Short mmCIF file of C-alpha atoms in Angstrom, two decimals:
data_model
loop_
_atom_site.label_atom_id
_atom_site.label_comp_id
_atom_site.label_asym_id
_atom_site.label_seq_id
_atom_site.Cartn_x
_atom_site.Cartn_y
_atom_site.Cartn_z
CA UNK K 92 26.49 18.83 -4.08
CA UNK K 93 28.03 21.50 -6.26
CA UNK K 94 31.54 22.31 -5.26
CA UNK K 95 31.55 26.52 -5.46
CA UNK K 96 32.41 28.82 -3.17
CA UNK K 97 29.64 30.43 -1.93
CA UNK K 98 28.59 34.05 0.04
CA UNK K 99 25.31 33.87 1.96
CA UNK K 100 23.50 37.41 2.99
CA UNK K 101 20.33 37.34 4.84
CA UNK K 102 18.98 40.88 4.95
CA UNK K 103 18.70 42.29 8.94
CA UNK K 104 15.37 42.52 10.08
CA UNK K 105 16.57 44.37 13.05
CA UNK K 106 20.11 46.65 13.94
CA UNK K 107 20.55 44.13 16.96
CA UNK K 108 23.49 42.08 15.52
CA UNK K 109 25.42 40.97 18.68
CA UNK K 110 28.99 41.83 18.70
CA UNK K 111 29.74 40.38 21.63
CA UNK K 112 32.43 37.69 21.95
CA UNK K 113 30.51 35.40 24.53
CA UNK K 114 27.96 35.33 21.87
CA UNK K 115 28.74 32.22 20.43
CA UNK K 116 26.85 29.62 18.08
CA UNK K 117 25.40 25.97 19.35
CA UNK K 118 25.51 22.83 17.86
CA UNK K 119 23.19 19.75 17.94
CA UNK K 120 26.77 17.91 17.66
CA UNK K 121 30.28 18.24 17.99
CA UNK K 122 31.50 15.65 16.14
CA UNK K 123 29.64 14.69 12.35
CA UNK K 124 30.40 10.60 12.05
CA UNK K 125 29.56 9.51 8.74
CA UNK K 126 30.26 6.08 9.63
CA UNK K 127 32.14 3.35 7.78
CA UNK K 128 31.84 3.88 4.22
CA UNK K 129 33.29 2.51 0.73
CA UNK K 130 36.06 4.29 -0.47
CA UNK K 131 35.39 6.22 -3.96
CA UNK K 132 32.36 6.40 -3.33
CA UNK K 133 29.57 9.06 -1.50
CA UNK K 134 28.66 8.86 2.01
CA UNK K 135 24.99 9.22 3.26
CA UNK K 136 24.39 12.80 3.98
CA UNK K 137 24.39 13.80 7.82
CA UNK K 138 22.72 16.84 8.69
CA UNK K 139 23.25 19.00 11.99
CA UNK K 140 21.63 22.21 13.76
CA UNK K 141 23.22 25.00 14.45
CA UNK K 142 21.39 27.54 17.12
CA UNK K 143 21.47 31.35 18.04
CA UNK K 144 20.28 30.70 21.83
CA UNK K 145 20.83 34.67 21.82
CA UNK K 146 18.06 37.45 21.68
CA UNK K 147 19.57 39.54 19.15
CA UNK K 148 20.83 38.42 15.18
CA UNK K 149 23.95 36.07 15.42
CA UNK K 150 26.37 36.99 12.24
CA UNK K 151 28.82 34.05 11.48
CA UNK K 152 31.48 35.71 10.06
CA UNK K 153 33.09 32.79 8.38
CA UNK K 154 32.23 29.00 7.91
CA UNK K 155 35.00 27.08 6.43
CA UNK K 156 36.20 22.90 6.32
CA UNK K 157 39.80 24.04 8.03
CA UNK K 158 41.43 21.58 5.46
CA UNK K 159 38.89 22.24 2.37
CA UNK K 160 41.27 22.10 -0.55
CA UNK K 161 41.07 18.16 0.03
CA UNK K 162 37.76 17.69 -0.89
CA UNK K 163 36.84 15.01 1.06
CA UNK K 164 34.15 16.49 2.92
CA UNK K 165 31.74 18.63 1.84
CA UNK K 166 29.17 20.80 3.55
CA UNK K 167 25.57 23.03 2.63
CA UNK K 168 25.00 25.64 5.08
CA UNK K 169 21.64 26.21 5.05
CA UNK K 170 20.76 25.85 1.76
CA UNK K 171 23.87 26.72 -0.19
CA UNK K 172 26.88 24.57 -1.29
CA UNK K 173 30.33 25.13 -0.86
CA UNK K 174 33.69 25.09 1.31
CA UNK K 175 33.59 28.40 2.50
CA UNK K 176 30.75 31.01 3.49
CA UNK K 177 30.46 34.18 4.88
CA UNK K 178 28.31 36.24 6.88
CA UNK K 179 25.91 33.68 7.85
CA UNK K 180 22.75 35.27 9.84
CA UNK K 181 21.00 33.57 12.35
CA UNK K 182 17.84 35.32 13.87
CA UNK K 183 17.60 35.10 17.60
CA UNK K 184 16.26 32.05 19.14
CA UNK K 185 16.69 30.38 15.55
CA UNK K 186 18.75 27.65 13.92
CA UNK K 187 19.87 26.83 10.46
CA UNK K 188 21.07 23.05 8.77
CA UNK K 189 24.14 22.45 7.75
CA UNK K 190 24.45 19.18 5.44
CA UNK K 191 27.45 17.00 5.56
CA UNK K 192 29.04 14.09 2.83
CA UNK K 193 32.05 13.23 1.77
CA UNK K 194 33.98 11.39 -0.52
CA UNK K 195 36.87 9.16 0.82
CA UNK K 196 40.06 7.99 -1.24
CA UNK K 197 41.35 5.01 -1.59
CA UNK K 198 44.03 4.17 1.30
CA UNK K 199 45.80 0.99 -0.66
CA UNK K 200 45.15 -0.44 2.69
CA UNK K 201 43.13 -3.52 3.90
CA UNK K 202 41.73 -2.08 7.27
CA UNK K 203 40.11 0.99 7.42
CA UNK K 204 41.90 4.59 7.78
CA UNK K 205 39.96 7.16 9.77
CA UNK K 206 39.58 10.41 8.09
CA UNK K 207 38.71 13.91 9.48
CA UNK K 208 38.51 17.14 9.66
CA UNK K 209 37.58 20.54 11.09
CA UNK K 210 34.12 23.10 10.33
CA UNK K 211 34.88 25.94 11.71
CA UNK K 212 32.43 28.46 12.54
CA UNK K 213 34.20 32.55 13.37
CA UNK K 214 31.78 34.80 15.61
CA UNK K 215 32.86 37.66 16.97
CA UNK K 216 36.71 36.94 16.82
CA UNK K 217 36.10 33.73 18.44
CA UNK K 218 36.45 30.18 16.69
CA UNK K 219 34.20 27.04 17.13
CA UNK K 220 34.49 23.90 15.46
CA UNK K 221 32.74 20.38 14.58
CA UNK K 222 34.34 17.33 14.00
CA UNK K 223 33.84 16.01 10.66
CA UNK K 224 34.71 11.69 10.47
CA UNK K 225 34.52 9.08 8.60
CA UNK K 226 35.81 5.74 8.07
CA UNK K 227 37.01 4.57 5.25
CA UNK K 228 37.27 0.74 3.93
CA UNK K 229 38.65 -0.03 0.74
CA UNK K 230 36.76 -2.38 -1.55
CA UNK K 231 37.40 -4.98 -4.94
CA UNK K 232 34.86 -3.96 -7.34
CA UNK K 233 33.50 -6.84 -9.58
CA UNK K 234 31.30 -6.53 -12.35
CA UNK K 235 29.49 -9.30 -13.85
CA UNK K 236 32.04 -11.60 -12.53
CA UNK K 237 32.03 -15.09 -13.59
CA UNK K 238 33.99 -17.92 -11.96
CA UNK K 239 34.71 -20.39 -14.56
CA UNK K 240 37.17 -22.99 -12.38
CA UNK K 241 37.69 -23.85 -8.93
CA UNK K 242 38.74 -20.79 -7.02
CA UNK K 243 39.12 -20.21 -2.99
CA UNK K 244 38.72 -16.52 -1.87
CA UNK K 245 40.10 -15.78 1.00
CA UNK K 246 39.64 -13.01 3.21
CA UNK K 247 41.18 -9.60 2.59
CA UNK K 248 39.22 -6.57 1.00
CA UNK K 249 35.40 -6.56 0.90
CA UNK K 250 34.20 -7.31 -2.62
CA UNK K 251 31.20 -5.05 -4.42
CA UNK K 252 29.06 -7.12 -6.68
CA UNK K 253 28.02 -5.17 -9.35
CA UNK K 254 25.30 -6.77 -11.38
CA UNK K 255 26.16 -10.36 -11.31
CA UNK K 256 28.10 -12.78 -9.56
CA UNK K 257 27.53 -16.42 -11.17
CA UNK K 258 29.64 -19.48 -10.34
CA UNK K 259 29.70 -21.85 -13.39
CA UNK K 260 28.77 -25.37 -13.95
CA UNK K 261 31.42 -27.69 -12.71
CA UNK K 262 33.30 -24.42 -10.68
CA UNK K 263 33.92 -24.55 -7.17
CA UNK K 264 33.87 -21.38 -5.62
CA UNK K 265 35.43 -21.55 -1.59
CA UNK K 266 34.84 -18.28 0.47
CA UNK K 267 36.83 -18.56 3.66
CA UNK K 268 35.63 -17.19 6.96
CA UNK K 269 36.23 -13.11 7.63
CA UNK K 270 35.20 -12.61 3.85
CA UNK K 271 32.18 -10.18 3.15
CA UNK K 272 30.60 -9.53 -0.22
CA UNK K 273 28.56 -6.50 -1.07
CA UNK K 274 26.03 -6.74 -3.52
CA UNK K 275 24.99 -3.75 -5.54
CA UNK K 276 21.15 -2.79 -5.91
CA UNK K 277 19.28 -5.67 -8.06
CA UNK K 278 22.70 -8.00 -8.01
CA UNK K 279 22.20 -11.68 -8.04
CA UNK K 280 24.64 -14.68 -7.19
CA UNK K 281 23.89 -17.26 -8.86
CA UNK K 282 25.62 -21.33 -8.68
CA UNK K 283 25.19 -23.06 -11.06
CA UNK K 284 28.12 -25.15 -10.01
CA UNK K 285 29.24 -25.21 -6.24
CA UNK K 286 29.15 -22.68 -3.44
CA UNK K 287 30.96 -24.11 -0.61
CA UNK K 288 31.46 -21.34 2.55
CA UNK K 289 33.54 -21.92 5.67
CA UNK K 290 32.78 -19.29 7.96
CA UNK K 291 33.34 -19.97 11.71
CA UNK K 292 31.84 -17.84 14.74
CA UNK K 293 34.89 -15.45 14.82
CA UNK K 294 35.23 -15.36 11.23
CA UNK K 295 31.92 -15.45 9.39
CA UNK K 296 30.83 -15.39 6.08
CA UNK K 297 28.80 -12.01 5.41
CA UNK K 298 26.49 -11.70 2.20
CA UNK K 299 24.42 -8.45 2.45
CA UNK K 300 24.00 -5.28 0.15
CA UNK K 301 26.29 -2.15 -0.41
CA UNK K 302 24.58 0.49 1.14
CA UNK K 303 26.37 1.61 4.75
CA UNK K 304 25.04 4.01 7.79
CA UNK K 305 21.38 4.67 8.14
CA UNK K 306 18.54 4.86 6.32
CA UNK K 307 16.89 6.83 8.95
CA UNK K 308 18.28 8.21 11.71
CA UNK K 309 17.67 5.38 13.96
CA UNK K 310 17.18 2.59 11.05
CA UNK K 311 20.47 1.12 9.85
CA UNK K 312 20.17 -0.52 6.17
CA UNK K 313 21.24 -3.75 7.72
CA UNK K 314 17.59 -4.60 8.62
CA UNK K 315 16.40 -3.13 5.06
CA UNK K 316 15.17 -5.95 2.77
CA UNK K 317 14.94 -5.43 -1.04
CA UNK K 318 18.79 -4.13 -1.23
CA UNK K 319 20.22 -6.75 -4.08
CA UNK K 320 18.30 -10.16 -5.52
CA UNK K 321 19.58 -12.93 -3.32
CA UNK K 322 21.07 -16.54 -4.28
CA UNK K 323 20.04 -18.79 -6.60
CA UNK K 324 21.11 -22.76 -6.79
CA UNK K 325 19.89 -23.67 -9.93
CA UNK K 326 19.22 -27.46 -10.63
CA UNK K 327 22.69 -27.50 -12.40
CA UNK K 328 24.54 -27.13 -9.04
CA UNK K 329 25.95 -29.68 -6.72
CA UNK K 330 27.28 -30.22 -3.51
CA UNK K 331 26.30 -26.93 -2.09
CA UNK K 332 27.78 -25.99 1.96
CA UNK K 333 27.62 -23.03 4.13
CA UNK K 334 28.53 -22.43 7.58
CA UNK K 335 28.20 -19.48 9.63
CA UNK K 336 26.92 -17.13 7.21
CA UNK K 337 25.13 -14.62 7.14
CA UNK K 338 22.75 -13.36 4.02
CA UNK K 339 20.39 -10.21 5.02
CA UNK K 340 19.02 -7.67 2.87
CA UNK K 341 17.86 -9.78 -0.66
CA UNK K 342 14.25 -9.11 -2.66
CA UNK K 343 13.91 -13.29 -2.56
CA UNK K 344 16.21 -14.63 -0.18
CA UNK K 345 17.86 -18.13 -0.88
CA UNK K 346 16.39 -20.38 -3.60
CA UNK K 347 17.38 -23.70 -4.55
CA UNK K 348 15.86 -25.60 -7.45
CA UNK K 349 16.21 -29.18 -7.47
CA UNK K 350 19.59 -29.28 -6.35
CA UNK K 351 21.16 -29.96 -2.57
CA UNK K 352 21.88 -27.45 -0.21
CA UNK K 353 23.04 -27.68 3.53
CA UNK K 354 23.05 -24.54 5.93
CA UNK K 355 24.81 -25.40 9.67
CA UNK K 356 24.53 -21.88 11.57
CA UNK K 357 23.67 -19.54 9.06
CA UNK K 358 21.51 -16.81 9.25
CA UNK K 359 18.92 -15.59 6.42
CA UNK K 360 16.76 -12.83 7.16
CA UNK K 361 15.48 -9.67 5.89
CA UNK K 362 13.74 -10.70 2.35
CA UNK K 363 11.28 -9.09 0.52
CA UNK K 364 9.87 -12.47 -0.41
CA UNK K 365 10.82 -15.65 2.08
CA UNK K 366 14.57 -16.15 3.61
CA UNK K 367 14.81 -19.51 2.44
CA UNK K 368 12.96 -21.36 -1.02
CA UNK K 369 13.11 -25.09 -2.33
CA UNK K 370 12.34 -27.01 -4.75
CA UNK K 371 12.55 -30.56 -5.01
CA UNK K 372 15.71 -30.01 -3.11
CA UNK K 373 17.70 -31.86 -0.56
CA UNK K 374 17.82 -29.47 2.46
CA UNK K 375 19.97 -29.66 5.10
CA UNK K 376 19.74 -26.62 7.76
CA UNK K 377 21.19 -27.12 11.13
CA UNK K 378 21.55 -24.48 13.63
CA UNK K 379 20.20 -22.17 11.54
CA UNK K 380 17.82 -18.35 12.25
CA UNK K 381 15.46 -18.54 9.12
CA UNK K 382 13.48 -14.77 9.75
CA UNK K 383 12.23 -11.96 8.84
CA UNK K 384 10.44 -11.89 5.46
CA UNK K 385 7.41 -10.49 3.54
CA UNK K 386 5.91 -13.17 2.36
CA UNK K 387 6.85 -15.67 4.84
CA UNK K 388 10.19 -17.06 5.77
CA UNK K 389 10.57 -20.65 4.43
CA UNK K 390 8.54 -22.51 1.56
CA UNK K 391 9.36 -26.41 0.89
CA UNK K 392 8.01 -27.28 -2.31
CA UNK K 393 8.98 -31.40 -2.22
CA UNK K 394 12.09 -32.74 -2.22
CA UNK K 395 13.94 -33.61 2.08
CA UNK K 396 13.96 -31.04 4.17
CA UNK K 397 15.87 -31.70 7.73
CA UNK K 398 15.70 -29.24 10.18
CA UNK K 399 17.16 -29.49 13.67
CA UNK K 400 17.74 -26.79 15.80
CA UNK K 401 16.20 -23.96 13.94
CA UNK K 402 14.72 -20.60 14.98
CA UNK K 403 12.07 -19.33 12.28
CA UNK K 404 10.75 -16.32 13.12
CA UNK K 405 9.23 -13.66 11.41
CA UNK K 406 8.79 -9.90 12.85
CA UNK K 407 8.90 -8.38 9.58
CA UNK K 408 8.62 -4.61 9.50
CA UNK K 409 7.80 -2.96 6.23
CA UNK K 410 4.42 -5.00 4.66
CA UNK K 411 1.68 -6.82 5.91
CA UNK K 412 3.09 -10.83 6.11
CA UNK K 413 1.99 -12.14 3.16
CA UNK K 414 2.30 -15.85 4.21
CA UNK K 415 2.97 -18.10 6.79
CA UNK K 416 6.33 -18.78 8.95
CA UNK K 417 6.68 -22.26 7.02
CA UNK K 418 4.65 -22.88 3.47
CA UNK K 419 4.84 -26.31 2.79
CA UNK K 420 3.68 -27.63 -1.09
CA UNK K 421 3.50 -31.06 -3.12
CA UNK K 422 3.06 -32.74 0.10
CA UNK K 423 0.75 -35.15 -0.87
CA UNK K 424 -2.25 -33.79 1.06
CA UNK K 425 -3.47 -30.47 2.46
CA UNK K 426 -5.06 -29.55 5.69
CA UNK K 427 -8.47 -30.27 3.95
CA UNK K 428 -7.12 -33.43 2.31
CA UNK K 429 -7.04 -31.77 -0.96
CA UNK K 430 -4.63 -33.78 -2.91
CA UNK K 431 -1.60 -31.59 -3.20
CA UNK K 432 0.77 -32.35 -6.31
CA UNK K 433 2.57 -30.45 -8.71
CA UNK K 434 2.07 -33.57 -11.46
CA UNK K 435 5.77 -33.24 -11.88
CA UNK K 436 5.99 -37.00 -11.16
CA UNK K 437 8.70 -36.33 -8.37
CA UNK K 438 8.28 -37.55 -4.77
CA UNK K 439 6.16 -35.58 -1.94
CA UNK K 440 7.83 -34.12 0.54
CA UNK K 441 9.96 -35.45 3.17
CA UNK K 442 10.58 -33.10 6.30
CA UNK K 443 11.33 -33.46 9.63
CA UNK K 444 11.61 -30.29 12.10
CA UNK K 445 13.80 -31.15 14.97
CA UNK K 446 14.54 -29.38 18.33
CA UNK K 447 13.04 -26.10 16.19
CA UNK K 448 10.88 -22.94 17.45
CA UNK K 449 8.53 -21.33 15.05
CA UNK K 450 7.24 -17.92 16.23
CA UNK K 451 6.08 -14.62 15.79
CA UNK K 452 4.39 -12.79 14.13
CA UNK K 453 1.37 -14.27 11.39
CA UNK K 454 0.52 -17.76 11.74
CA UNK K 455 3.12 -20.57 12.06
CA UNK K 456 2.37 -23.32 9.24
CA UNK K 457 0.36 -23.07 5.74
CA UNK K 458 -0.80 -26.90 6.94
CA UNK K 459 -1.84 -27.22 10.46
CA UNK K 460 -3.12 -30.53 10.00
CA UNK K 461 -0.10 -32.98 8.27
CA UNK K 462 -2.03 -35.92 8.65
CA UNK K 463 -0.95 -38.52 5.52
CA UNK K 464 1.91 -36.26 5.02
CA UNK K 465 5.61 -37.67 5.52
CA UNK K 466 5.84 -34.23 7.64
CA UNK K 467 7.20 -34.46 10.89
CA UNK K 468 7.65 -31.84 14.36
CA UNK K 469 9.52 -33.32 16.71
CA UNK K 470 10.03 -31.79 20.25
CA UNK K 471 9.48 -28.28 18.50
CA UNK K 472 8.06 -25.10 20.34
CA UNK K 473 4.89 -23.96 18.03
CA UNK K 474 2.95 -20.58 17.73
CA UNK K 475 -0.34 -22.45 17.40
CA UNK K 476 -2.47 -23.78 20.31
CA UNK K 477 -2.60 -27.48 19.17
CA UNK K 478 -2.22 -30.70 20.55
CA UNK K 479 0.15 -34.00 19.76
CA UNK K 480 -0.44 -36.86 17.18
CA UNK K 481 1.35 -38.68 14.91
CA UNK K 482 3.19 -35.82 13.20
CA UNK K 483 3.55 -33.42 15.77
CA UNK K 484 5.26 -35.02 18.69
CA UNK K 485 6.30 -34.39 22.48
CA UNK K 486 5.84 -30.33 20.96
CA UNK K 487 5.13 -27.09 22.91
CA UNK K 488 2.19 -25.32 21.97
CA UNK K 489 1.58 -21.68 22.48
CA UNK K 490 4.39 -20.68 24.77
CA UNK K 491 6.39 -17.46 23.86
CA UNK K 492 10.11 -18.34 23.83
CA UNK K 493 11.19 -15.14 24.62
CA UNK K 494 13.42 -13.87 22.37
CA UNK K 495 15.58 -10.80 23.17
CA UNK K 496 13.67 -8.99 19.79
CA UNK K 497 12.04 -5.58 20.60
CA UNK K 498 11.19 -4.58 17.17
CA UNK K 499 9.50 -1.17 18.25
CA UNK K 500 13.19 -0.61 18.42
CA UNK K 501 14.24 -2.06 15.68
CA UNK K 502 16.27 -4.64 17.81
CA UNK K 503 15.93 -8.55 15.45
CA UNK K 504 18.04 -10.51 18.28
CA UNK K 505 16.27 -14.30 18.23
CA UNK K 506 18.32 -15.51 21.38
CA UNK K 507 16.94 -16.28 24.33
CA UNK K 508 15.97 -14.87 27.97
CA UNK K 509 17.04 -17.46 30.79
CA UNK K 510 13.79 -18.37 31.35
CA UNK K 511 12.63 -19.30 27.89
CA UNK K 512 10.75 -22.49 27.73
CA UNK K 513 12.97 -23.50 25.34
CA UNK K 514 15.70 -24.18 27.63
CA UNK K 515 16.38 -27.96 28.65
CA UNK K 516 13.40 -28.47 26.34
CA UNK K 517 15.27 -30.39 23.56
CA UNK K 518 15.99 -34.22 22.77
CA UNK K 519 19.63 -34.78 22.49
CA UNK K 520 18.93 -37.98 20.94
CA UNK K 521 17.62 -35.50 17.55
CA UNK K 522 20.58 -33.44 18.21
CA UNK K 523 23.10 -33.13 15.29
CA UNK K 524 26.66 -33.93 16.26
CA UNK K 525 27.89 -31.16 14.22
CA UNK K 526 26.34 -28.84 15.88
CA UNK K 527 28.89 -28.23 19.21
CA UNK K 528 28.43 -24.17 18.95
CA UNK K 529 25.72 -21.93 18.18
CA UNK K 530 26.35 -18.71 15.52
CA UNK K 531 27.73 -16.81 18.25
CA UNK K 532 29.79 -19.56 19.64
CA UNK K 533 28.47 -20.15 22.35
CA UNK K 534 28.47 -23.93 23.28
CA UNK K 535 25.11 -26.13 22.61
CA UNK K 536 23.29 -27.67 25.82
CA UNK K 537 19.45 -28.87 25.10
CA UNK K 538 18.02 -25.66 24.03
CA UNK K 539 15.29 -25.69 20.99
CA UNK K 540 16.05 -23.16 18.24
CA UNK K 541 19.20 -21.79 16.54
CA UNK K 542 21.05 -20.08 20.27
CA UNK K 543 21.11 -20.50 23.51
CA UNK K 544 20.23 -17.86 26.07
CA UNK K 545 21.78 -14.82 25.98
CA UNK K 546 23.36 -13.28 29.42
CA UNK K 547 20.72 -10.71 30.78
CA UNK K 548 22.06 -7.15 31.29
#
């Protein structure tokens, strides 16, 4: 927005201009909350209505920001930019918008600082105001950042990725629980030596894009996809453990390429492509909500796969599902028994799926036949109506587990109503031992998927 002073005139299309003090303005709001935002940077623009409820022309004598020579905040009333306008017109039984933004300075602080101010509107020698807010967080800003040693970050301000974050071959980078990282539009982490993160449920790890408040008025960028790239473990990298983390918002989720990765109660959703990718990988995922993605939410191209206790569920809003829940590949043999082989030379696929529920939305599996595979469901709650045999065993087929997700109203919660089927369905004996809380920290009891139930309102 342009920062002039402005005048606005509308021309009268009638002498009845109230003058009468208990004429007063309306306001779809009293208080403008443009949420927690970056400091330095722009808010998202709010935008409120303010009504003549009156029968005759309402003249605003003055709209001002009470503190304006700060700059934070800055307003457009109805159509015109500035911090200060005069004899604004409404027509009776009308309204006009007023826009709202702001940019906050740094506070040299690690928590947030609240910020506000007053608009004041002066009609007929009486003064009403709205209550402009934000919140404030101070960020590090890192661009192209590469970690070339072994380096522990701990938590204290969030940190903006700006086009690249890449950890090194034969680095170590540690992110300790309560640390959040930002990543601009298109950014990419990539290891190509170690990623080791030690979030707990009171302290998690939090990977998601830059972009705060809403997207719509009632659609918060935190279930956007396509915000920033994702993370890549490239075949160079080693050693590779998260815990309690959470990684939303990417164009391709996590991929590994014939490397080793191990995920105990993470969460990966909201992908334009799948949540989760291997290749030839050792995967380890325990406790884990895989969800949410275009074209499916997990593909295991060879490699070991282990599963246990896993919710993957896709409710994906924006496309059409492009793929299945779980796409398995170089398994040795398709549903058709179609040899399936990448001629890379490197062993079929090993998987087992554990104490798991796969649900929602699209079909569940790309092979619903894994005979002569070395694929394996074990005490799992399935989408598809099927039956037992030698790799699907003591399963649940076709039962809804009942997850508290509405998504008509945008609501992606995958734990459970008390009287989900998956409760007291599991086999401790496939239990991990690691594996004494769920994300939330709430403690384990034989429940399939990634949470127990959640407490009914």
């Amino acid at each position: 927005m342009a920062l002039i002073g402005a005048s606005v005139f509308t021309s009268c299309i009638e002498d009845g201009i109230t003058t009468s003090p208990s004429d007063q303005p309306t306001f779809a709001s009293d208080t403008i909350n443009l949420g927690k935002v970056f400091t330095e940077e722009g808010t998202p623009t709010k935008r409120f209505m303010v009504y003549n409820r009156h029968d005759k022309i309402l003249n605003i004598s003055r709209v001002s920001i009470r503190n304006g020579g700060s700059g934070i905040f800055r307003v457009n009333v109805d159509g015109v930019s500035g911090r200060e306008f005069y004899n604004v017109e409404i027509r009776p039984n009308d309204s006009i918008y007023v826009l709202v933004e702001a940019t906050l300075p740094a506070s040299g602080t690690l928590l947030p600082v609240e910020i506000s101010d007053m608009l004041d509107f002066e009609t007929n020698g009486v003064t009403s105001s709205v209550v402009l807010y934000a919140l404030g967080q101070d960020a590090e800003r890192l661009y192209g950042h590469v970690i070339t040693r072994d380096t522990v970050w701990e938590p204290s301000l969030p940190r903006i990725i700006y086009d690249s974050l890449v950890v090194a071959p034969g680095a170590r980078l540690t992110i300790k629980g309560g640390s959040s990282l930002h990543f601009h539009d298109k950014a990419v982490l990539t290891v190509d030596g170690t990623l080791v993160t030690e979030g707990t449920p009171d302290a998690l790890v939090e990977m998601g894009g830059d972009r705060t408040g809403n997207v719509l008025t009632d659609v918060s960028f935190d279930i956007m996809s396509n915000q920033w790239g994702g993370v890549i473990f490239s075949p160079t990298s080693s050693d590779n453990k998260m815990a309690h983390t959470l990684i939303r918002n990417t164009s391709f989720g996590v991929v590994a390429d014939s490397t080793d990765l191990s995920l105990i109660n993470c969460r990966l959703r909201n992908s334009a492509g799948m949540a989760l990718q291997t290749r030839h990988t050792d995967l380890e995922a325990i406790g884990c909500e895989l969800a949410d993605a275009s074209m499916g939410v997990v593909g295991i191209h060879g490699g070991t796969a282990r599963l246990v206790s896993c919710t993957i569920a896709n409710y994906y809003l924006f496309t059409a599902l492009g793929g299945p829940a779980i796409k398995l590949s170089h398994t040795g043999f398709d549903s058709g028994k179609v040899y399936d082989d990448d001629e890379s030379g490197l062993p079929h696929l090993q998987a087992t799926f554990d104490n798991c529920i796969v649900y929602g939305n699209g079909s569940d599996l790309s092979h619903p036949d894994l005979a002569g595979t070395q694929v394996y469901f074990r005490n799992s709650l399935l989408k598809s109506n099927g039956s037992d045999d030698d790799n699907f065993i003591k399963c649940i087929w076709g039962e809804d587990p009942l997850y508290h997700t509405v998504r008509e109203d945008y609501l992606f919660d995958y734990r459970l109503h008390t009287d989900s089927p998956a409760i007291g369905a599991a086999d401790p004996a496939l239990a991990d031992p690691r594996l004494t809380v769920d994300y939330y920290g709430t403690p384990r009891t034989a429940t399939l998927g990634a949470y127990e139930a959640k407490a009914e309102n």
